[in-house]
Short mmCIF file of C-alpha atoms in Angstrom, two decimals:
data_model
loop_
_atom_site.label_atom_id
_atom_site.label_comp_id
_atom_site.label_asym_id
_atom_site.label_seq_id
_atom_site.Cartn_x
_atom_site.Cartn_y
_atom_site.Cartn_z
CA MET A 70 0.00 0.00 0.00
CA VAL A 71 1.46 3.35 -1.05
CA THR A 72 0.13 6.48 0.65
CA GLY A 73 -0.67 9.36 -1.68
CA SER A 74 1.84 11.82 -0.26
CA TYR A 75 4.30 13.98 -2.15
CA ILE A 76 6.62 14.10 0.86
CA ARG A 77 9.48 11.69 0.35
CA ARG A 78 10.04 9.22 3.16
CA SER A 79 13.46 9.04 4.76
CA GLU A 80 14.06 5.29 4.38
CA GLY A 81 16.85 4.75 1.89
CA PHE A 82 16.90 8.33 0.63
CA THR A 83 19.28 11.21 1.14
CA GLN A 84 17.33 14.43 1.48
CA ALA A 85 18.35 18.03 1.92
CA SER A 86 15.33 18.59 4.19
CA SER A 87 14.53 16.16 6.97
CA VAL A 88 11.02 14.85 7.53
CA THR A 89 9.57 14.93 11.03
CA GLN A 90 6.99 12.23 11.57
CA LEU A 91 4.37 11.99 14.30
CA THR A 92 2.65 8.62 14.53
CA ALA A 93 -0.79 7.85 15.93
CA GLU A 94 0.94 6.84 19.17
CA ASP A 95 2.68 10.22 19.34
CA LEU A 96 -0.63 12.04 18.89
CA GLU A 97 -2.23 9.94 21.63
CA ALA A 98 0.65 10.75 23.98
CA GLU A 99 -0.06 14.48 23.63
CA GLY A 100 -3.02 14.01 25.98
CA THR A 101 -5.48 16.06 23.93
CA MET A 102 -7.93 15.51 21.12
CA ASN A 103 -7.54 19.06 19.88
CA LEU A 104 -5.19 19.04 16.89
CA GLY A 105 -4.69 22.77 17.39
CA GLU A 106 -3.00 22.08 20.73
CA VAL A 107 -0.85 19.35 19.16
CA VAL A 108 0.32 21.76 16.47
CA GLN A 109 0.98 24.51 18.99
CA ASN A 110 3.28 22.22 20.99
CA LEU A 111 5.63 21.61 18.04
CA SER A 112 8.94 23.40 18.55
CA PHE A 113 9.15 24.79 15.01
CA VAL A 114 5.58 26.12 14.99
CA ASN A 115 4.97 29.67 16.17
CA GLY A 116 3.06 32.78 15.24
CA GLY A 117 -0.42 34.06 16.06
CA ALA A 118 -2.20 31.82 13.53
CA SER A 119 -1.16 28.71 15.48
CA ALA A 120 -2.19 30.13 18.85
CA ILE A 121 -5.32 29.20 20.76
CA THR A 122 -6.58 32.31 22.50
CA ASN A 123 -9.68 33.67 24.16
CA THR A 124 -12.24 35.76 22.30
CA PHE A 125 -11.49 39.03 24.09
CA GLN A 126 -7.86 39.58 23.15
CA ARG A 127 -8.47 39.34 19.39
CA SER A 128 -4.96 38.26 18.40
CA GLY A 129 -6.10 36.89 15.05
CA ALA A 130 -6.86 33.40 16.35
CA ASP A 131 -9.42 31.84 18.62
CA SER A 132 -10.44 28.48 20.03
CA ARG A 133 -12.22 27.55 16.79
CA ALA A 134 -9.43 28.09 14.26
CA THR A 135 -5.80 27.00 14.33
CA ASN A 136 -3.65 27.09 11.21
CA ILE A 137 -0.14 25.71 11.00
CA ASP A 138 2.45 28.48 11.00
CA LEU A 139 5.91 27.00 10.45
CA ARG A 140 8.81 29.26 11.37
CA GLY A 141 6.46 32.16 12.10
CA LEU A 142 6.19 33.13 8.42
CA GLY A 143 2.40 33.11 8.47
CA PRO A 144 -0.17 30.41 7.68
CA ARG A 145 -0.15 31.21 3.95
CA SER A 146 3.50 30.17 3.82
CA THR A 147 2.78 26.64 5.10
CA LEU A 148 1.15 24.10 2.80
CA THR A 149 -1.27 21.83 4.66
CA LEU A 150 -2.27 18.57 2.98
CA LEU A 151 -4.66 15.75 3.79
CA ASP A 152 -3.46 12.45 2.37
CA GLY A 153 -1.33 14.38 -0.10
CA LYS A 154 -4.20 16.56 -1.30
CA ARG A 155 -4.62 20.30 -0.85
CA LEU A 156 -7.31 21.61 1.48
CA VAL A 157 -9.73 24.46 0.91
CA ASN A 158 -9.92 25.13 4.65
CA GLU A 159 -6.57 24.64 6.41
CA ASN A 160 -8.02 24.97 9.92
CA VAL A 161 -6.72 21.84 11.64
CA ASN A 162 -9.60 21.92 14.12
CA ALA A 163 -11.96 21.27 11.21
CA LEU A 164 -10.06 18.28 9.83
CA ILE A 165 -10.83 14.60 10.24
CA PRO A 166 -11.17 12.90 13.65
CA THR A 167 -7.85 12.57 15.44
CA ILE A 168 -8.34 8.82 15.79
CA ALA A 169 -8.39 8.50 11.98
CA ILE A 170 -4.91 10.02 11.57
CA GLN A 171 -2.24 7.37 11.05
CA ARG A 172 0.63 9.85 11.07
CA MET A 173 1.74 13.42 10.34
CA ASP A 174 4.62 14.07 7.93
CA ILE A 175 6.25 17.47 8.38
CA VAL A 176 8.91 19.16 6.27
CA ALA A 177 9.89 22.24 8.26
CA ASP A 178 12.12 23.72 5.54
CA GLY A 179 11.25 25.72 2.46
CA SER A 180 9.73 23.56 -0.29
CA ALA A 181 8.57 26.21 -2.73
CA ALA A 182 10.56 24.64 -5.56
CA LEU A 183 8.40 21.52 -5.34
CA TYR A 184 5.05 22.85 -4.14
CA GLY A 185 4.93 26.54 -5.03
CA ASN A 186 4.90 29.68 -2.92
CA GLU A 187 2.42 28.20 -0.42
CA ALA A 188 5.25 25.99 0.86
CA VAL A 189 7.84 28.69 1.56
CA ALA A 190 7.96 27.68 5.23
CA GLY A 191 7.32 23.97 4.73
CA VAL A 192 4.72 21.26 4.23
CA VAL A 193 2.51 19.33 6.65
CA ASN A 194 0.68 16.22 5.47
CA PHE A 195 -1.98 14.49 7.57
CA VAL A 196 -2.08 10.83 6.53
CA PRO A 197 -5.30 8.99 7.48
CA TYR A 198 -5.91 5.28 7.81
CA ARG A 199 -6.82 3.78 4.45
CA SER A 200 -6.93 0.24 5.78
CA TYR A 201 -7.91 -0.88 9.28
CA GLU A 202 -9.16 -4.08 10.85
CA GLY A 203 -11.48 -4.01 13.85
CA LEU A 204 -13.13 -1.48 16.13
CA ARG A 205 -11.45 1.10 18.36
CA ILE A 206 -13.17 3.46 20.80
CA ASP A 207 -11.34 6.24 22.64
CA THR A 208 -12.75 8.46 25.36
CA PHE A 209 -11.23 11.62 26.73
CA ALA A 210 -12.17 13.82 29.67
CA GLU A 211 -10.44 16.61 31.55
CA GLN A 212 -11.43 19.10 34.22
CA ASP A 213 -9.60 21.77 36.17
CA SER A 214 -9.15 21.54 39.93
CA ARG A 215 -11.77 24.24 40.56
CA GLY A 216 -14.44 22.43 38.60
CA ASP A 217 -15.40 25.45 36.48
CA TYR A 218 -14.11 24.08 33.16
CA ASP A 219 -14.39 20.63 31.60
CA GLU A 220 -13.98 18.92 28.25
CA HIS A 221 -14.99 15.45 27.14
CA ALA A 222 -14.97 13.54 23.87
CA VAL A 223 -15.59 10.15 22.30
CA GLN A 224 -13.90 8.85 19.14
CA VAL A 225 -14.72 5.73 17.13
CA LEU A 226 -12.63 4.07 14.41
CA TRP A 227 -13.89 1.06 12.48
CA GLY A 228 -12.41 -0.77 9.53
CA GLU A 229 -13.06 -3.97 7.63
CA GLN A 230 -11.87 -5.69 4.47
CA PHE A 231 -14.48 -7.17 2.16
CA GLY A 232 -12.51 -9.07 -0.43
CA ASP A 233 -10.68 -6.46 -2.48
CA LEU A 234 -12.51 -3.59 -0.77
CA ASP A 235 -11.11 -1.80 2.28
CA LEU A 236 -13.56 0.35 4.21
CA VAL A 237 -12.63 2.74 7.05
CA LEU A 238 -15.10 4.87 9.03
CA ALA A 239 -14.36 7.26 11.91
CA GLY A 240 -16.29 9.72 14.03
CA GLU A 241 -15.49 12.21 16.78
CA PHE A 242 -17.89 13.90 19.19
CA ARG A 243 -16.38 16.56 21.44
CA GLN A 244 -17.85 19.07 23.90
CA SER A 245 -16.08 21.65 26.03
CA GLY A 246 -17.59 23.85 28.70
CA ARG A 247 -17.30 27.59 29.20
CA LEU A 248 -14.66 29.31 31.30
CA GLY A 249 -15.94 32.81 32.03
CA TYR A 250 -14.20 35.96 33.15
CA ASP A 251 -16.37 36.00 36.25
CA GLU A 252 -15.04 32.57 37.23
CA ARG A 253 -11.42 33.79 37.09
CA PRO A 254 -11.90 37.54 37.64
CA THR A 255 -8.29 38.61 38.25
CA LEU A 256 -7.74 39.82 34.68
CA ALA A 257 -11.18 41.39 34.34
CA ASN A 258 -10.80 43.34 37.59
CA SER A 259 -7.59 44.93 36.30
CA GLY A 260 -9.68 47.47 34.38
CA LEU A 261 -9.56 46.00 30.87
CA THR A 262 -13.26 45.29 30.56
CA TRP A 263 -15.16 48.54 31.00
CA SER A 264 -16.13 51.22 28.54
CA SER A 265 -18.13 54.43 28.29
CA VAL A 266 -20.69 54.04 25.53
CA ALA A 267 -24.42 54.54 25.21
CA PRO A 268 -26.62 54.11 27.11
CA GLY A 269 -25.34 55.78 30.25
CA ASN A 270 -23.71 58.84 28.69
CA TYR A 271 -25.43 61.80 27.07
CA TRP A 272 -24.66 65.02 25.22
CA LEU A 273 -26.49 68.08 26.57
CA PRO A 274 -26.93 71.35 24.66
CA THR A 275 -25.54 74.40 26.47
CA ARG A 276 -27.54 77.61 27.03
CA ASP A 277 -26.68 81.24 27.64
CA GLU A 278 -27.90 83.52 30.45
CA ASN A 279 -31.28 83.89 28.72
CA GLY A 280 -31.76 80.14 28.31
CA GLU A 281 -31.11 80.22 24.56
CA TYR A 282 -29.12 77.43 22.88
CA THR A 283 -25.50 78.34 22.16
CA GLY A 284 -24.93 75.62 19.55
CA GLU A 285 -22.39 73.87 21.80
CA ARG A 286 -22.82 70.72 23.87
CA ILE A 287 -21.31 69.07 26.94
CA ARG A 288 -21.01 65.45 28.06
CA ALA A 289 -23.00 64.24 31.06
CA LYS A 290 -23.41 60.89 32.76
CA ASP A 291 -26.76 59.34 33.56
CA PRO A 292 -28.07 60.66 36.91
CA ASN A 293 -28.75 57.05 37.95
CA CYS A 294 -25.15 55.97 37.31
CA GLY A 295 -23.62 54.07 40.21
CA ALA A 296 -21.06 55.77 42.40
CA GLU A 297 -18.33 53.11 42.57
CA ARG A 298 -17.23 50.11 40.59
CA ASP A 299 -18.10 46.68 41.94
CA PHE A 300 -15.47 44.01 41.44
CA ILE A 301 -16.43 41.08 39.27
CA THR A 302 -17.40 37.99 41.23
CA ALA A 303 -18.64 34.62 40.03
CA HIS A 304 -22.24 34.43 38.81
CA LEU A 305 -23.12 38.00 39.85
CA VAL A 306 -23.79 41.06 37.71
CA ALA A 307 -21.01 43.58 38.32
CA SER A 308 -21.82 47.30 38.61
CA ARG A 309 -25.46 46.81 37.66
CA TYR A 310 -26.02 50.55 37.16
CA GLY A 311 -22.55 51.36 35.87
CA PHE A 312 -20.09 53.47 37.83
CA ALA A 313 -18.88 57.06 37.66
CA HIS A 314 -15.56 57.79 36.01
CA SER A 315 -13.02 60.04 37.69
CA ASP A 316 -13.62 62.70 35.01
CA GLY A 317 -17.02 63.36 36.60
CA VAL A 318 -18.94 63.34 33.31
CA SER A 319 -18.72 59.71 32.17
CA CYS A 320 -20.60 56.62 33.26
CA MET A 321 -18.58 53.45 32.76
CA LEU A 322 -20.19 50.10 31.99
CA GLU A 323 -18.68 46.79 33.10
CA TYR A 324 -18.84 43.98 30.56
CA GLY A 325 -16.13 41.62 31.78
CA ASP A 326 -18.62 39.40 33.57
CA ASN A 327 -20.06 38.47 30.15
CA HIS A 328 -16.82 37.51 28.40
CA SER A 329 -15.12 34.13 28.26
CA TYR A 330 -11.57 32.89 28.43
CA ARG A 331 -12.84 29.83 26.57
CA ASN A 332 -16.25 29.69 24.92
CA PRO A 333 -18.29 26.47 25.00
CA ILE A 334 -17.61 24.41 21.88
CA GLY A 335 -19.24 21.42 20.24
CA ALA A 336 -17.56 19.50 17.40
CA ASN A 337 -18.82 16.57 15.34
CA LYS A 338 -16.47 15.05 12.76
CA PHE A 339 -16.97 12.16 10.35
CA PHE A 340 -14.48 10.50 8.00
CA ALA A 341 -14.84 7.71 5.45
CA ASN A 342 -12.39 6.02 3.10
CA ALA A 343 -13.00 3.21 0.64
CA THR A 344 -10.23 1.55 -1.39
CA TRP A 345 -10.92 -1.06 -4.07
CA ASP A 346 -8.08 -3.04 -5.62
CA VAL A 347 -9.60 -3.79 -9.01
CA ASN A 348 -6.47 -5.58 -10.23
CA ASP A 349 -2.70 -5.37 -9.93
CA ASP A 350 -2.61 -2.26 -12.10
CA LEU A 351 -5.76 -0.41 -10.99
CA THR A 352 -6.86 0.80 -7.57
CA LEU A 353 -9.90 3.00 -7.01
CA SER A 354 -10.37 5.04 -3.85
CA LEU A 355 -13.03 7.33 -2.46
CA GLN A 356 -12.40 9.57 0.54
CA GLY A 357 -14.42 12.26 2.28
CA PHE A 358 -15.02 13.97 5.59
CA VAL A 359 -17.49 16.40 7.09
CA THR A 360 -17.11 18.57 10.18
CA ARG A 361 -19.62 20.58 12.17
CA TYR A 362 -17.92 22.99 14.57
CA GLY A 363 -20.04 25.23 16.76
CA GLU A 364 -19.14 27.84 19.36
CA LEU A 365 -21.39 29.90 21.61
CA GLY A 366 -19.79 33.33 21.88
CA TYR A 367 -20.33 35.75 24.74
CA GLY A 368 -19.94 39.50 24.31
CA SER A 369 -20.89 42.83 25.80
CA THR A 370 -24.62 43.18 26.42
CA SER A 371 -24.25 46.88 27.21
CA ASN A 372 -22.49 47.99 24.04
CA PRO A 373 -24.57 48.07 20.84
CA GLY A 374 -21.47 49.27 19.00
CA ASN A 375 -20.17 52.81 18.65
CA GLN A 376 -21.38 52.91 15.07
CA ARG A 377 -24.97 52.62 16.36
CA VAL A 378 -24.85 55.56 18.75
CA ARG A 379 -26.35 57.79 16.04
CA GLU A 380 -29.40 55.52 15.95
CA LEU A 381 -30.24 56.25 19.58
CA PRO A 382 -32.98 58.91 19.75
CA ALA A 383 -32.59 62.33 21.32
CA VAL A 384 -34.54 62.87 24.54
CA ARG A 385 -36.70 65.95 24.07
CA GLY A 386 -36.60 68.44 26.92
CA GLU A 387 -40.33 68.53 27.60
CA MET A 388 -40.66 64.75 27.80
CA PRO A 389 -41.90 63.58 31.22
CA HIS A 390 -39.17 62.28 33.51
CA ASN A 391 -36.34 63.63 31.39
CA PRO A 392 -33.44 63.13 33.84
CA PHE A 393 -31.66 66.35 32.89
CA ARG A 394 -33.06 69.59 34.27
CA ALA A 395 -32.79 72.55 31.89
CA MET A 396 -30.61 75.36 33.31
CA ASN A 397 -29.36 78.63 31.92
CA ALA A 398 -25.70 79.66 32.07
CA LEU A 399 -26.25 81.09 35.58
CA GLY A 400 -27.48 77.75 36.90
CA GLN A 401 -31.11 78.90 37.18
CA PRO A 402 -33.82 76.34 36.38
CA LEU A 403 -35.77 77.07 33.21
CA TYR A 404 -39.53 76.75 32.93
CA ALA A 405 -41.64 76.29 29.84
CA VAL A 406 -44.34 78.87 29.22
CA ASP A 407 -47.92 77.65 28.90
CA TYR A 408 -49.81 80.65 27.48
CA ASN A 409 -53.07 78.84 26.74
CA ALA A 410 -53.09 76.87 30.03
CA ASP A 411 -53.68 73.54 28.30
CA GLY A 412 -50.98 71.79 30.31
CA ILE A 413 -48.59 71.58 27.33
CA PRO A 414 -45.49 73.80 27.02
CA ASP A 415 -45.73 76.19 24.09
CA ARG A 416 -43.08 76.48 21.36
CA ASP A 417 -41.75 79.29 19.22
CA SER A 418 -42.45 78.23 15.64
CA ASP A 419 -39.79 80.63 14.33
CA LYS A 420 -36.93 79.31 16.44
CA ASP A 421 -34.92 76.06 16.19
CA LEU A 422 -31.47 76.92 17.52
CA ASN A 423 -30.40 73.32 18.20
CA ASN A 424 -31.42 72.17 14.69
CA ASP A 425 -33.35 69.16 15.89
CA GLY A 426 -36.28 69.83 13.57
CA TRP A 427 -38.59 70.88 16.40
CA PRO A 428 -39.51 74.46 17.40
CA ASP A 429 -37.75 75.44 20.61
CA PRO A 430 -39.85 75.74 23.78
CA ILE A 431 -40.58 79.22 25.10
CA LEU A 432 -38.57 79.38 28.33
CA THR A 433 -38.20 81.70 31.27
CA PRO A 434 -36.21 81.46 34.51
CA ASN A 435 -37.99 80.90 37.82
CA GLY A 436 -40.22 83.88 38.67
CA GLY A 437 -40.99 84.68 35.04
CA LEU A 438 -44.22 84.46 33.10
CA VAL A 439 -47.11 82.35 34.34
CA PRO A 440 -48.67 79.88 33.92
CA TRP A 441 -45.44 77.84 33.63
CA LEU A 442 -44.35 74.20 33.82
CA PRO A 443 -40.98 72.78 34.91
CA LEU A 444 -39.17 71.73 31.75
CA GLY A 445 -39.20 67.95 31.62
CA SER A 446 -42.49 67.57 33.50
CA SER A 447 -46.13 67.32 32.43
CA GLU A 448 -47.65 68.51 35.70
#
């Protein structure tokens, strides 16, 4: 049986580039079913594309995707093959079940002359079982000492020979739990997971001594903003009402209790290979695999995105329970004039100094014209 690999084996050959080989026993000894972790542990693999990181740091990789990055030249400089064939998706986490891999052949030197510019850093070939006799079942489980993170998996490999036909089937079912920031809050409490976005912060138009808009605006925090920051603790909402920033005009929102070091992941992988020896000169083979990889991501519930701030509506001054009391430049409360005594503040149809498309209310400081209504109240 000759494996369809373009990487020359070392037996009986003199090569300029050595081939590193990891057998199925070597992969089992790694103590993980995540091929991304196996790749990351190789001494000649480095770079962000091969890293397995959390979703908050955004280093270009996450727990779903791991590409092979030989010599740190980038994933596009390493050619990844499956049974000697190129892959559309080179994410090793989305390859065949680990139990179906017979060996890994690695050339960690430049091979562009043979394979093109995709192999500047080297070539990695995952060689699956094309012939197997019997049934093999592997189980894997791990958990940290605190009990807040766990991972478990089951793998099945089956093969049988029916005359001249070799059939190999494999499946992998893996689940990993979530490890949240609130379960290990040291990093989150260092101040990396709070921001000052809407809601909680507002822009208020400024007024002159007569209560007229000046065309300028100032920043103000929500009057209901919390006074101090609460430290993140497990399974509790931190700083439920936000907390005041030291600048005095910003309300900060804590979102670290929603983020994850590791998101929960579910992976289902299936592999099949059929080889038919028609005669001594003709062999037909059919090979395929399918992977379903799902991750439940956690993000900030308080931040709709800075690009959406413009979509948030302006709070009109005469709306009931408007939290911001209208004041003139002297700090005097302003009152809306109600000339017709219908309980609704009157507006000047010829004036729109803040350009909001609505006529400005007719205002007067305390002690002015009557009947009047406090601006921001309906009674």
